[in-house]
Amino acid sequence: MSSQPSKSAIIVGGSIAGLTTALLLHRQGWSVDVFERSEVELAGRGAGIVTHRDLFDALQAAGIELTADLGVRVEGRRVFDPSGAAVLELAYPQVLTSWDRLYHELRSRLPDECYHMGHTLESVENGADAVVARFAGGSEARADLLIGADGFRSSVRRHFFPDIVPNYAGYVAWRGLVDEGDVTETTRRDIFGHFTFSLPKGEQMLGYPVAGVNNDMRVGRRRYNWVWYRPADEAVELRKLLTDAQANVHELSIPPRLIRGEMIEAMQRSASRSLAPQFQELVHLTVQPFFQPIYDLETRRMAIGRVALLGDAAFVVRPHVGAGVTKAAQDALSLAKSLRNDDGVESALLGFEQERMPVGAKIMRRARQLGAYMQSQVSTQEERQDAERHRTPEAVVQETASLEFLH
Ligand SMILES: Cc1cc2nc3c(=O)[nH]c(=O)nc-3n(C[C@H](O)[C@H](O)[C@H](O)COP(=O)(O)OP(=O)(O)OC[C@H]3O[C@@H](n4cnc5c(N)ncnc54)[C@H](O)[C@@H]3O)c2cc1C
């Protein structure tokens, strides 16, 4: 008696969403092939990642035993006023990890023969019995299911919904990482045990400790990750920021090394004027600050025949909820669970969509509310109310990087 042939899945995108899905399906007996555009192992996407219980649940289901060294633990949150005094404290234990660490935990568990680098998806044929993916260079793959886990600029999403494009939120996040050993002793004591904030008018600076080089979590070897949200109107400010030294204007984002020195100097001067001294110190110590414009993006469907969209390919939410990675991992978990029933791929995908569309929309709405007060133009009455409701230091410390509203 021959055994049932396993079902097969093509996964486009080999980052957090793609790898989590691949591991979960592989454990369920599926034959999985991940196709990643990059020709080299991925690295360093975003410095620090806030973790939540929901992320640990998905990682555990994917076979990742959680160890105490997944990240740096903080006990609470702290807001500094412009003089540097801690004016608000909140007990809020949380583990802060890094994108690299999560990626390596996932990648090291997937057999190499399932992970194909240097494959850029160009088109999809969503047939009644199978789905076919075609890649740049002419290769193709056929499977029972195709998963678009190809992020913010998803080719899979664009194939089905070319009209859905990122919507600029009106502000950018400047970011940086500083070695613990470079920070003065007073600042080190103020910040390293906490998730910290400084709240200049209409802006938000936050920071938290993360592991140092090679995941080193010893005191003195860690790093501090900071993120500074600042309004930048699209026509003038953002355009200036996205223009490199050769006067090329980059679309959507600019590689850190191409950010003009004068833009960095202007940001540093603003830091000296408006931030708590602890954060001024961090900004000035940062060797290569970079920024990311903040966008919203929302898909209309997560299931299209034999094709599923998940992670950032489906919903890009503003970072205030700290949910991008957790949402991607939970999407993967929901999809894998749905595929366990025997009703066929298309019906399983509809079940997945029914479960995850409302969650994506809810996280998106919440992140918009938390970000409203950073927008350079708050246009509607509702946005103005959101901006007021979520701008107090009490609201900021309680609501930032928290998924409590989902439970
Ligand atoms: C300022 C900022 C702070 C953030 N902070 C947090 C945080 O604290 N916590 C958190 O959870 N999240 C955070 N995020 C969000 C988080 O980084 C993303 O949500 C998460 O990485 C999404 O994972 P993904 O796998 O869906 O997509 P991605 O990580 O974008 O991966 C998509 C992959 O698909 C590949 N790809 C793209 N196109 C193709 C193609 N045509 N063919 C083949 N492969 C392709 C890409 O190379 C990439 O590897 C933050 C984001 C920002 C901007």
PDB file of C-alpha atoms in Angstrom, residues 44-51 68-74 94-102 175-181 183 188 191-196 206-227 282 290:
ATOM      1  CA  GLY A  44      19.699  42.853  10.662  1.00  0.00           C
ATOM      2  CA  ARG A  45      16.150  43.849   9.738  1.00  0.00           C
ATOM      3  CA  GLY A  46      15.256  46.405  12.387  1.00  0.00           C
ATOM      4  CA  ALA A  47      17.378  46.358  15.462  1.00  0.00           C
ATOM      5  CA  GLY A  48      15.147  45.377  18.349  1.00  0.00           C
ATOM      6  CA  ILE A  49      11.943  43.377  18.528  1.00  0.00           C
ATOM      7  CA  VAL A  50       9.499  43.533  21.399  1.00  0.00           C
ATOM      8  CA  THR A  51       8.150  40.101  22.290  1.00  0.00           C
ATOM      9  CA  ALA A  68      16.041  32.475  28.956  1.00  0.00           C
ATOM     10  CA  ASP A  69      18.538  34.038  26.579  1.00  0.00           C
ATOM     11  CA  LEU A  70      16.036  34.824  23.815  1.00  0.00           C
ATOM     12  CA  GLY A  71      16.395  38.462  24.767  1.00  0.00           C
ATOM     13  CA  VAL A  72      17.041  41.074  27.417  1.00  0.00           C
ATOM     14  CA  ARG A  73      14.391  41.331  30.105  1.00  0.00           C
ATOM     15  CA  VAL A  74      13.253  44.677  31.475  1.00  0.00           C
ATOM     16  CA  GLN A  94       8.950  42.277  28.913  1.00  0.00           C
ATOM     17  CA  VAL A  95      11.645  40.516  26.877  1.00  0.00           C
ATOM     18  CA  LEU A  96      13.321  42.442  24.068  1.00  0.00           C
ATOM     19  CA  THR A  97      14.993  40.398  21.399  1.00  0.00           C
ATOM     20  CA  SER A  98      16.354  41.133  17.939  1.00  0.00           C
ATOM     21  CA  TRP A  99      15.292  40.344  14.410  1.00  0.00           C
ATOM     22  CA  ASP A 100      18.584  38.514  13.783  1.00  0.00           C
ATOM     23  CA  ARG A 101      18.088  36.264  16.764  1.00  0.00           C
ATOM     24  CA  LEU A 102      14.563  35.279  15.721  1.00  0.00           C
ATOM     25  CA  ARG A 175      16.578  54.640  14.705  1.00  0.00           C
ATOM     26  CA  GLY A 176      19.912  53.713  16.170  1.00  0.00           C
ATOM     27  CA  LEU A 177      21.857  51.317  18.358  1.00  0.00           C
ATOM     28  CA  VAL A 178      24.452  52.232  20.980  1.00  0.00           C
ATOM     29  CA  ASP A 179      26.932  49.942  22.752  1.00  0.00           C
ATOM     30  CA  GLU A 180      26.437  49.809  26.496  1.00  0.00           C
ATOM     31  CA  GLY A 181      30.150  50.327  27.053  1.00  0.00           C
ATOM     32  CA  VAL A 183      27.201  55.131  27.514  1.00  0.00           C
ATOM     33  CA  ARG A 188      23.364  53.495  31.829  1.00  0.00           C
ATOM     34  CA  ILE A 191      17.939  53.348  31.011  1.00  0.00           C
ATOM     35  CA  PHE A 192      19.300  49.809  30.797  1.00  0.00           C
ATOM     36  CA  GLY A 193      16.780  48.157  33.129  1.00  0.00           C
ATOM     37  CA  HIS A 194      13.831  49.856  31.458  1.00  0.00           C
ATOM     38  CA  PHE A 195      11.806  50.516  28.348  1.00  0.00           C
ATOM     39  CA  THR A 196      12.129  54.316  28.322  1.00  0.00           C
ATOM     40  CA  LEU A 206      11.552  55.431  22.990  1.00  0.00           C
ATOM     41  CA  GLY A 207      14.291  52.975  23.708  1.00  0.00           C
ATOM     42  CA  TYR A 208      15.034  49.573  25.171  1.00  0.00           C
ATOM     43  CA  PRO A 209      18.046  47.335  25.766  1.00  0.00           C
ATOM     44  CA  VAL A 210      18.858  44.516  23.356  1.00  0.00           C
ATOM     45  CA  ALA A 211      21.628  41.921  23.167  1.00  0.00           C
ATOM     46  CA  GLY A 212      25.073  43.032  22.030  1.00  0.00           C
ATOM     47  CA  VAL A 213      27.200  41.610  19.242  1.00  0.00           C
ATOM     48  CA  ASN A 214      26.874  37.797  18.952  1.00  0.00           C
ATOM     49  CA  ASN A 215      23.818  37.842  21.186  1.00  0.00           C
ATOM     50  CA  ASP A 216      25.935  38.873  24.162  1.00  0.00           C
ATOM     51  CA  MET A 217      23.634  39.654  27.089  1.00  0.00           C
ATOM     52  CA  ARG A 218      26.243  40.308  29.758  1.00  0.00           C
ATOM     53  CA  VAL A 219      25.996  43.618  31.576  1.00  0.00           C
ATOM     54  CA  GLY A 220      28.387  45.996  29.816  1.00  0.00           C
ATOM     55  CA  ARG A 221      28.078  44.182  26.460  1.00  0.00           C
ATOM     56  CA  ARG A 222      24.442  44.898  25.627  1.00  0.00           C
ATOM     57  CA  ARG A 223      23.191  47.638  23.325  1.00  0.00           C
ATOM     58  CA  TYR A 224      20.414  50.188  23.591  1.00  0.00           C
ATOM     59  CA  ASN A 225      17.980  50.479  20.700  1.00  0.00           C
ATOM     60  CA  TRP A 226      16.241  53.815  20.180  1.00  0.00           C
ATOM     61  CA  VAL A 227      13.386  54.831  17.884  1.00  0.00           C
ATOM     62  CA  LEU A 282      22.263  58.063  22.733  1.00  0.00           C
ATOM     63  CA  PHE A 290      18.947  55.672   9.913  1.00  0.00           C
TER      64      PHE A 290
END
